[in-house]
mmCIF file of C-alpha atoms and ligand atoms in Angstrom:
data_model
loop_
_atom_site.group_PDB
_atom_site.id
_atom_site.type_symbol
_atom_site.label_atom_id
_atom_site.label_comp_id
_atom_site.label_asym_id
_atom_site.label_seq_id
_atom_site.Cartn_x
_atom_site.Cartn_y
_atom_site.Cartn_z
ATOM 1 C CA MET C 1 0.000 0.000 0.000
ATOM 2 C CA LYS C 2 1.407 3.338 -1.054
ATOM 3 C CA VAL C 3 0.948 6.332 1.270
ATOM 4 C CA ILE C 4 1.118 9.837 -0.207
ATOM 5 C CA LEU C 5 1.130 13.000 1.920
ATOM 6 C CA ALA C 6 -0.468 16.014 0.239
ATOM 7 C CA GLU C 7 1.648 19.061 -0.472
ATOM 8 C CA ASN C 8 0.569 21.943 1.782
ATOM 9 C CA ALA C 9 -0.709 19.809 4.665
ATOM 10 C CA GLY C 10 -0.720 20.918 8.293
ATOM 11 C CA PHE C 11 0.253 24.179 10.006
ATOM 12 C CA CYS C 12 0.034 27.341 7.934
ATOM 13 C CA PHE C 13 2.635 30.059 8.361
ATOM 14 C CA GLY C 14 0.499 32.123 10.775
ATOM 15 C CA VAL C 15 -0.351 29.221 13.109
ATOM 16 C CA LYS C 16 3.256 27.983 13.122
ATOM 17 C CA ARG C 17 4.399 31.484 14.087
ATOM 18 C CA ALA C 18 1.801 31.809 16.874
ATOM 19 C CA ILE C 19 2.793 28.458 18.405
ATOM 20 C CA LYS C 20 6.486 29.367 18.215
ATOM 21 C CA LEU C 21 5.831 32.717 19.930
ATOM 22 C CA ALA C 22 3.760 30.994 22.626
ATOM 23 C CA PHE C 23 6.544 28.489 23.389
ATOM 24 C CA GLU C 24 9.175 31.241 23.418
ATOM 25 C CA SER C 25 7.048 33.301 25.818
ATOM 26 C CA ALA C 26 6.530 30.296 28.080
ATOM 27 C CA LYS C 27 10.293 29.754 28.104
ATOM 28 C CA ASN C 28 11.204 33.410 28.724
ATOM 29 C CA SER C 29 8.592 34.207 31.362
ATOM 30 C CA ASN C 30 7.287 32.053 34.145
ATOM 31 C CA PRO C 31 4.244 30.086 32.958
ATOM 32 C CA PRO C 32 1.276 30.152 33.120
ATOM 33 C CA ILE C 33 0.692 32.259 30.064
ATOM 34 C CA TYR C 34 -2.722 32.783 28.521
ATOM 35 C CA SER C 35 -4.425 33.042 25.150
ATOM 36 C CA LEU C 36 -7.760 34.741 24.691
ATOM 37 C CA GLY C 37 -9.703 31.890 23.031
ATOM 38 C CA PRO C 38 -7.976 28.688 21.853
ATOM 39 C CA LEU C 39 -4.554 29.370 20.353
ATOM 40 C CA ILE C 40 -5.309 26.697 17.773
ATOM 41 C CA HIS C 41 -8.360 24.616 16.737
ATOM 42 C CA ASN C 42 -6.823 21.275 17.640
ATOM 43 C CA PRO C 43 -7.716 19.585 20.957
ATOM 44 C CA GLN C 44 -4.504 17.486 21.160
ATOM 45 C CA GLN C 45 -2.274 20.538 20.581
ATOM 46 C CA VAL C 46 -4.319 22.597 23.086
ATOM 47 C CA GLU C 47 -3.753 19.811 25.630
ATOM 48 C CA PHE C 48 -0.040 19.757 24.783
ATOM 49 C CA LEU C 49 0.119 23.560 25.194
ATOM 50 C CA SER C 50 -1.543 23.361 28.602
ATOM 51 C CA GLN C 51 1.099 20.841 29.706
ATOM 52 C CA LYS C 52 3.635 23.556 28.877
ATOM 53 C CA GLY C 53 1.717 26.137 30.934
ATOM 54 C CA ILE C 54 -0.123 27.854 28.044
ATOM 55 C CA TYR C 55 -3.836 28.139 28.850
ATOM 56 C CA GLU C 56 -6.940 29.332 27.066
ATOM 57 C CA ILE C 57 -9.096 31.940 28.833
ATOM 58 C CA SER C 58 -12.404 33.451 27.737
ATOM 59 C CA ASP C 59 -11.942 36.987 29.136
ATOM 60 C CA LEU C 60 -9.285 39.163 30.732
ATOM 61 C CA GLU C 61 -11.030 39.714 34.078
ATOM 62 C CA SER C 62 -9.058 37.060 35.956
ATOM 63 C CA LEU C 63 -5.647 38.273 34.723
ATOM 64 C CA LYS C 64 -3.320 40.230 36.997
ATOM 65 C CA PRO C 65 -0.548 42.749 36.271
ATOM 66 C CA ASP C 66 2.536 41.073 34.720
ATOM 67 C CA ASP C 67 0.533 38.057 33.510
ATOM 68 C CA VAL C 68 1.381 37.232 29.894
ATOM 69 C CA LEU C 69 -1.351 37.266 27.246
ATOM 70 C CA ILE C 70 -0.723 35.899 23.783
ATOM 71 C CA ILE C 71 -2.873 37.271 20.969
ATOM 72 C CA ARG C 72 -3.607 34.386 18.594
ATOM 73 C CA SER C 73 -3.119 34.426 14.819
ATOM 74 C CA HIS C 74 -6.716 35.631 14.149
ATOM 75 C CA GLY C 75 -5.871 38.856 15.998
ATOM 76 C CA THR C 76 -8.187 40.854 18.219
ATOM 77 C CA THR C 77 -9.597 44.376 18.583
ATOM 78 C CA PRO C 78 -7.448 47.374 19.609
ATOM 79 C CA SER C 79 -9.702 47.792 22.658
ATOM 80 C CA VAL C 80 -8.775 44.328 23.985
ATOM 81 C CA ILE C 81 -5.079 45.134 23.630
ATOM 82 C CA ASP C 82 -5.531 48.571 25.243
ATOM 83 C CA PHE C 83 -7.539 47.060 28.110
ATOM 84 C CA ALA C 84 -4.857 44.416 28.726
ATOM 85 C CA LYS C 85 -2.089 47.027 28.701
ATOM 86 C CA THR C 86 -4.029 49.287 31.079
ATOM 87 C CA LYS C 87 -4.233 46.352 33.511
ATOM 88 C CA GLY C 88 -0.446 45.934 33.290
ATOM 89 C CA ILE C 89 -0.736 42.631 31.411
ATOM 90 C CA LYS C 90 2.211 41.794 29.130
ATOM 91 C CA VAL C 91 0.911 41.341 25.599
ATOM 92 C CA VAL C 92 2.631 39.060 23.067
ATOM 93 C CA ASP C 93 1.046 39.767 19.724
ATOM 94 C CA ALA C 94 0.994 36.656 17.492
ATOM 95 C CA THR C 95 -1.529 38.112 15.043
ATOM 96 C CA CYS C 96 -0.686 36.672 11.620
ATOM 97 C CA PRO C 97 0.978 39.341 9.416
ATOM 98 C CA PHE C 98 -1.690 38.715 6.741
ATOM 99 C CA VAL C 99 -4.379 39.607 9.286
ATOM 100 C CA VAL C 100 -2.372 42.650 10.436
ATOM 101 C CA ASN C 101 -2.378 43.844 6.821
ATOM 102 C CA ALA C 102 -6.203 43.634 6.703
ATOM 103 C CA GLN C 103 -6.455 45.415 10.086
ATOM 104 C CA LYS C 104 -4.192 48.261 8.931
ATOM 105 C CA LEU C 105 -6.140 48.710 5.703
ATOM 106 C CA ALA C 106 -9.435 48.801 7.614
ATOM 107 C CA GLN C 107 -8.011 51.457 9.949
ATOM 108 C CA LYS C 108 -6.612 53.569 7.085
ATOM 109 C CA LEU C 109 -9.757 53.385 4.942
ATOM 110 C CA ASN C 110 -11.928 54.286 7.921
ATOM 111 C CA SER C 111 -9.730 57.252 8.827
ATOM 112 C CA GLU C 112 -9.850 58.483 5.217
ATOM 113 C CA GLY C 113 -13.664 58.537 5.291
ATOM 114 C CA TYR C 114 -14.411 55.350 3.370
ATOM 115 C CA GLN C 115 -17.256 53.102 4.422
ATOM 116 C CA VAL C 116 -15.298 49.926 5.157
ATOM 117 C CA VAL C 117 -16.809 46.649 3.929
ATOM 118 C CA ILE C 118 -15.371 43.329 5.126
ATOM 119 C CA VAL C 119 -16.249 40.327 2.994
ATOM 120 C CA GLY C 120 -16.480 37.534 5.550
ATOM 121 C CA GLU C 121 -18.344 35.961 8.472
ATOM 122 C CA GLY C 122 -19.477 38.501 11.081
ATOM 123 C CA ASP C 123 -19.060 36.147 14.052
ATOM 124 C CA HIS C 124 -15.512 35.053 13.198
ATOM 125 C CA PRO C 125 -12.863 36.338 15.669
ATOM 126 C CA GLU C 126 -10.677 37.604 12.829
ATOM 127 C CA VAL C 127 -13.541 39.712 11.422
ATOM 128 C CA ILE C 128 -14.504 40.984 14.897
ATOM 129 C CA GLY C 129 -10.873 42.086 15.328
ATOM 130 C CA ILE C 130 -10.750 43.851 11.937
ATOM 131 C CA MET C 131 -14.070 45.561 12.764
ATOM 132 C CA GLY C 132 -12.426 47.039 15.838
ATOM 133 C CA PHE C 133 -9.703 48.578 13.661
ATOM 134 C CA ALA C 134 -12.431 50.210 11.533
ATOM 135 C CA ASN C 135 -13.887 51.844 14.650
ATOM 136 C CA ASN C 136 -16.639 49.192 14.738
ATOM 137 C CA SER C 137 -18.372 50.920 11.851
ATOM 138 C CA ALA C 138 -17.552 48.448 9.055
ATOM 139 C CA TRP C 139 -20.225 46.490 7.228
ATOM 140 C CA VAL C 140 -19.669 42.736 7.140
ATOM 141 C CA ILE C 141 -21.041 41.072 4.012
ATOM 142 C CA ASP C 142 -20.843 37.339 3.414
ATOM 143 C CA ASN C 143 -22.271 37.170 -0.093
ATOM 144 C CA ALA C 144 -23.186 39.352 -3.063
ATOM 145 C CA ASN C 145 -26.971 39.028 -2.484
ATOM 146 C CA ALA C 146 -26.652 40.937 0.794
ATOM 147 C CA VAL C 147 -25.290 43.997 -1.062
ATOM 148 C CA SER C 148 -28.721 44.976 -2.443
ATOM 149 C CA ASP C 149 -29.862 45.871 1.126
ATOM 150 C CA LEU C 150 -27.062 48.427 1.599
ATOM 151 C CA PRO C 151 -27.573 52.192 1.258
ATOM 152 C CA HIS C 152 -25.648 54.205 -1.330
ATOM 153 C CA LYS C 153 -22.306 55.624 -0.091
ATOM 154 C CA LYS C 154 -19.973 58.154 -1.627
ATOM 155 C CA ARG C 155 -16.855 56.059 -0.977
ATOM 156 C CA ILE C 156 -16.489 52.394 -0.109
ATOM 157 C CA GLY C 157 -13.283 50.529 0.757
ATOM 158 C CA VAL C 158 -13.554 46.745 0.638
ATOM 159 C CA ILE C 159 -11.258 44.106 2.136
ATOM 160 C CA ALA C 160 -11.637 40.362 2.706
ATOM 161 C CA GLN C 161 -11.450 38.018 5.675
ATOM 162 C CA THR C 162 -8.188 36.172 4.937
ATOM 163 C CA THR C 163 -9.871 32.783 4.411
ATOM 164 C CA GLN C 164 -12.486 33.969 1.892
ATOM 165 C CA SER C 165 -12.647 32.468 -1.580
ATOM 166 C CA PHE C 166 -11.532 34.808 -4.327
ATOM 167 C CA GLU C 167 -14.790 34.167 -6.239
ATOM 168 C CA ASN C 168 -16.916 35.427 -3.356
ATOM 169 C CA PHE C 169 -14.685 38.470 -2.856
ATOM 170 C CA ARG C 170 -14.925 39.296 -6.578
ATOM 171 C CA GLU C 171 -18.728 38.885 -6.632
ATOM 172 C CA VAL C 172 -19.272 41.103 -3.573
ATOM 173 C CA THR C 173 -16.827 43.725 -4.881
ATOM 174 C CA SER C 174 -18.504 43.896 -8.246
ATOM 175 C CA ALA C 175 -21.960 44.169 -6.605
ATOM 176 C CA LEU C 176 -20.633 47.053 -4.452
ATOM 177 C CA LEU C 177 -19.808 49.030 -7.614
ATOM 178 C CA GLY C 178 -23.516 49.800 -7.866
ATOM 179 C CA ARG C 179 -23.655 51.066 -4.266
ATOM 180 C CA CYS C 180 -21.127 53.928 -4.326
ATOM 181 C CA ASP C 181 -19.441 56.666 -6.373
ATOM 182 C CA GLU C 182 -15.925 55.481 -5.594
ATOM 183 C CA LEU C 183 -14.780 51.966 -4.753
ATOM 184 C CA ARG C 184 -11.373 50.831 -3.512
ATOM 185 C CA ALA C 185 -10.812 47.089 -3.207
ATOM 186 C CA PHE C 186 -7.922 45.334 -1.469
ATOM 187 C CA ASN C 187 -7.461 41.625 -1.891
ATOM 188 C CA THR C 188 -6.419 40.574 1.623
ATOM 189 C CA ILE C 189 -7.053 36.858 1.053
ATOM 190 C CA CYS C 190 -4.323 34.525 2.299
ATOM 191 C CA HIS C 191 -3.761 31.565 0.025
ATOM 192 C CA ALA C 192 -2.908 28.976 2.713
ATOM 193 C CA THR C 193 -6.481 27.628 2.896
ATOM 194 C CA ALA C 194 -7.009 27.577 -0.870
ATOM 195 C CA GLN C 195 -3.643 25.847 -1.400
ATOM 196 C CA ARG C 196 -4.536 23.134 1.135
ATOM 197 C CA GLN C 197 -7.861 22.546 -0.582
ATOM 198 C CA GLU C 198 -6.292 22.474 -4.052
ATOM 199 C CA SER C 199 -3.581 19.963 -3.007
ATOM 200 C CA ALA C 200 -6.134 17.750 -1.213
ATOM 201 C CA LYS C 201 -8.436 17.761 -4.234
ATOM 202 C CA GLU C 202 -5.581 16.841 -6.582
ATOM 203 C CA LEU C 203 -4.444 13.996 -4.336
ATOM 204 C CA ALA C 204 -7.968 12.655 -3.705
ATOM 205 C CA GLN C 205 -8.328 12.128 -7.447
ATOM 206 C CA LYS C 206 -5.222 9.902 -7.573
ATOM 207 C CA VAL C 207 -5.761 7.599 -4.557
ATOM 208 C CA ASP C 208 -8.232 4.924 -3.384
ATOM 209 C CA LEU C 209 -8.849 6.409 0.055
ATOM 210 C CA MET C 210 -8.133 9.664 1.883
ATOM 211 C CA ILE C 211 -7.279 10.253 5.532
ATOM 212 C CA VAL C 212 -7.882 13.832 6.676
ATOM 213 C CA ILE C 213 -6.263 14.709 10.013
ATOM 214 C CA GLY C 214 -7.373 17.549 12.255
ATOM 215 C CA GLY C 215 -9.634 18.772 15.025
ATOM 216 C CA ARG C 216 -13.353 18.132 14.605
ATOM 217 C CA ASN C 217 -13.720 21.763 15.724
ATOM 218 C CA SER C 218 -11.505 22.966 12.882
ATOM 219 C CA ALA C 219 -13.587 24.476 10.075
ATOM 220 C CA ASN C 220 -10.801 24.218 7.513
ATOM 221 C CA THR C 221 -10.205 20.508 8.341
ATOM 222 C CA ASN C 222 -13.926 19.750 8.017
ATOM 223 C CA ARG C 223 -13.922 21.516 4.647
ATOM 224 C CA LEU C 224 -10.969 19.364 3.506
ATOM 225 C CA ALA C 225 -12.796 16.170 4.538
ATOM 226 C CA THR C 226 -15.964 17.197 2.708
ATOM 227 C CA LEU C 227 -13.978 18.103 -0.382
ATOM 228 C CA CYS C 228 -12.045 14.793 -0.456
ATOM 229 C CA SER C 229 -15.194 12.728 0.135
ATOM 230 C CA GLN C 230 -16.521 14.029 -3.180
ATOM 231 C CA TYR C 231 -13.815 11.943 -4.896
ATOM 232 C CA VAL C 232 -12.965 8.900 -2.706
ATOM 233 C CA PRO C 233 -13.966 7.282 0.599
ATOM 234 C CA THR C 234 -12.561 9.624 3.250
ATOM 235 C CA TYR C 235 -11.942 9.275 6.982
ATOM 236 C CA HIS C 236 -11.601 12.365 9.176
ATOM 237 C CA ILE C 237 -9.512 11.524 12.237
ATOM 238 C CA GLU C 238 -7.968 13.543 15.048
ATOM 239 C CA THR C 239 -5.255 11.040 16.011
ATOM 240 C CA ALA C 240 -3.573 7.842 14.769
ATOM 241 C CA GLU C 241 -5.454 5.816 17.449
ATOM 242 C CA GLU C 242 -8.677 6.226 15.494
ATOM 243 C CA ILE C 243 -7.310 4.374 12.455
ATOM 244 C CA ASP C 244 -8.915 0.977 11.831
ATOM 245 C CA GLU C 245 -6.876 -1.562 9.848
ATOM 246 C CA SER C 246 -9.990 -2.878 8.107
ATOM 247 C CA TRP C 247 -10.357 0.425 6.217
ATOM 248 C CA PHE C 248 -7.410 -0.578 4.040
ATOM 249 C CA ASN C 249 -8.590 -3.993 2.775
ATOM 250 C CA GLY C 250 -8.051 -3.977 -0.983
ATOM 251 C CA ILE C 251 -6.653 -0.422 -0.932
ATOM 252 C CA GLU C 252 -3.527 0.216 -2.992
ATOM 253 C CA THR C 253 -2.946 3.935 -2.504
ATOM 254 C CA VAL C 254 -3.813 6.126 0.495
ATOM 255 C CA GLY C 255 -3.680 9.920 0.480
ATOM 256 C CA VAL C 256 -3.109 11.879 3.680
ATOM 257 C CA THR C 257 -3.778 15.537 4.310
ATOM 258 C CA ALA C 258 -4.219 17.758 7.369
ATOM 259 C CA GLY C 259 -5.852 21.069 8.249
ATOM 260 C CA ALA C 260 -3.913 24.299 8.868
ATOM 261 C CA SER C 261 -4.130 23.751 12.636
ATOM 262 C CA THR C 262 -2.866 20.140 12.702
ATOM 263 C CA PRO C 263 0.613 19.808 14.246
ATOM 264 C CA GLU C 264 3.365 17.867 12.513
ATOM 265 C CA TRP C 265 3.709 15.336 15.357
ATOM 266 C CA ILE C 266 0.127 14.132 14.841
ATOM 267 C CA ILE C 267 0.683 13.855 11.062
ATOM 268 C CA ASN C 268 3.885 11.853 11.679
ATOM 269 C CA ASP C 269 2.062 9.506 14.105
ATOM 270 C CA VAL C 270 -0.549 8.798 11.429
ATOM 271 C CA ILE C 271 2.046 8.158 8.704
ATOM 272 C CA GLU C 272 3.905 5.829 11.086
ATOM 273 C CA LYS C 273 0.735 3.876 11.889
ATOM 274 C CA LEU C 274 -0.017 3.503 8.166
ATOM 275 C CA ARG C 275 3.524 2.172 7.625
ATOM 276 C CA LEU C 276 2.977 -0.410 10.379
ATOM 277 C CA ILE C 277 -0.329 -1.504 8.829
ATOM 278 C CA ASN C 278 1.512 -1.815 5.527
ATOM 279 C CA LYS C 279 4.085 -4.116 7.114
ATOM 280 C CA HIS C 280 1.369 -6.385 8.572
ATOM 281 C CA ASN C 281 -0.411 -6.792 5.225
HETATM 282 S S1 SF4 X 301 -4.668 30.929 7.258
HETATM 283 FE FE1 SF4 X 301 -3.353 32.555 6.395
HETATM 284 S S2 SF4 X 301 -4.005 34.418 7.463
HETATM 285 FE FE2 SF4 X 301 -4.774 32.698 8.663
HETATM 286 S S3 SF4 X 301 -3.180 32.317 10.152
HETATM 287 FE FE3 SF4 X 301 -2.765 30.964 8.424
HETATM 288 S S4 SF4 X 301 -1.288 32.121 7.176
HETATM 289 FE FE4 SF4 X 301 -2.259 33.589 8.556
#
């Protein structure tokens, strides 16, 4: 049985950077250190982080001066950072540079008098953070149909949640042309998600079975599993322990991919288990 790992599987640049910063902070200051919301959508990695003294919290109330707060890759609002600093909390900002770019554009467009439009999901932490940089006055639009409800504006500046599809961004932007006199559009999409989906789709078309590794709470991993299952039988697992040898009866080629929040050690465990199964058969 041949096992092929997809190109572009596992941690994206922004998540890798956030984890690295969290470990460095834990090493340089006395743990515990805290992240506002889970640092990563992977239960095994969250557990591993907590063993290293890095904990998830849901608000800043319980933190004391000199506690260390890590801002995760999705970023947060300026008011959260200001509040933390006012309390004397040490802030380690692990906001992904691609998200920072979107935040800065939102701030600039808002200060120049543009109505900021964010193409994305209004309840996503990244979008909530970007909203904060646009003085909480941005409109969040998730699809082109919603544009017809908007009033006419003199100037609109549009940006995208980093994980949006380019097609949706293009459709919303072109619909906005009919809603203003002047439109500025900035493509702030990060290609990590699209690349993972493209590689998984390519691989799923060449193999007999796909294994998709990642948290069941990870939206991008769930999307990968759904995508692969359109081509071949697909199993979504969180860890190697979930693998059942009987899945591979009569299978010649297995493809493996993993979401942007799946750590390398879990991917390696899975590959190792598949090698062992191979040896037995
Ligand atoms: S998906 Fe892109 S924007 Fe989001 S954390 Fe990863 S690299 Fe950064």
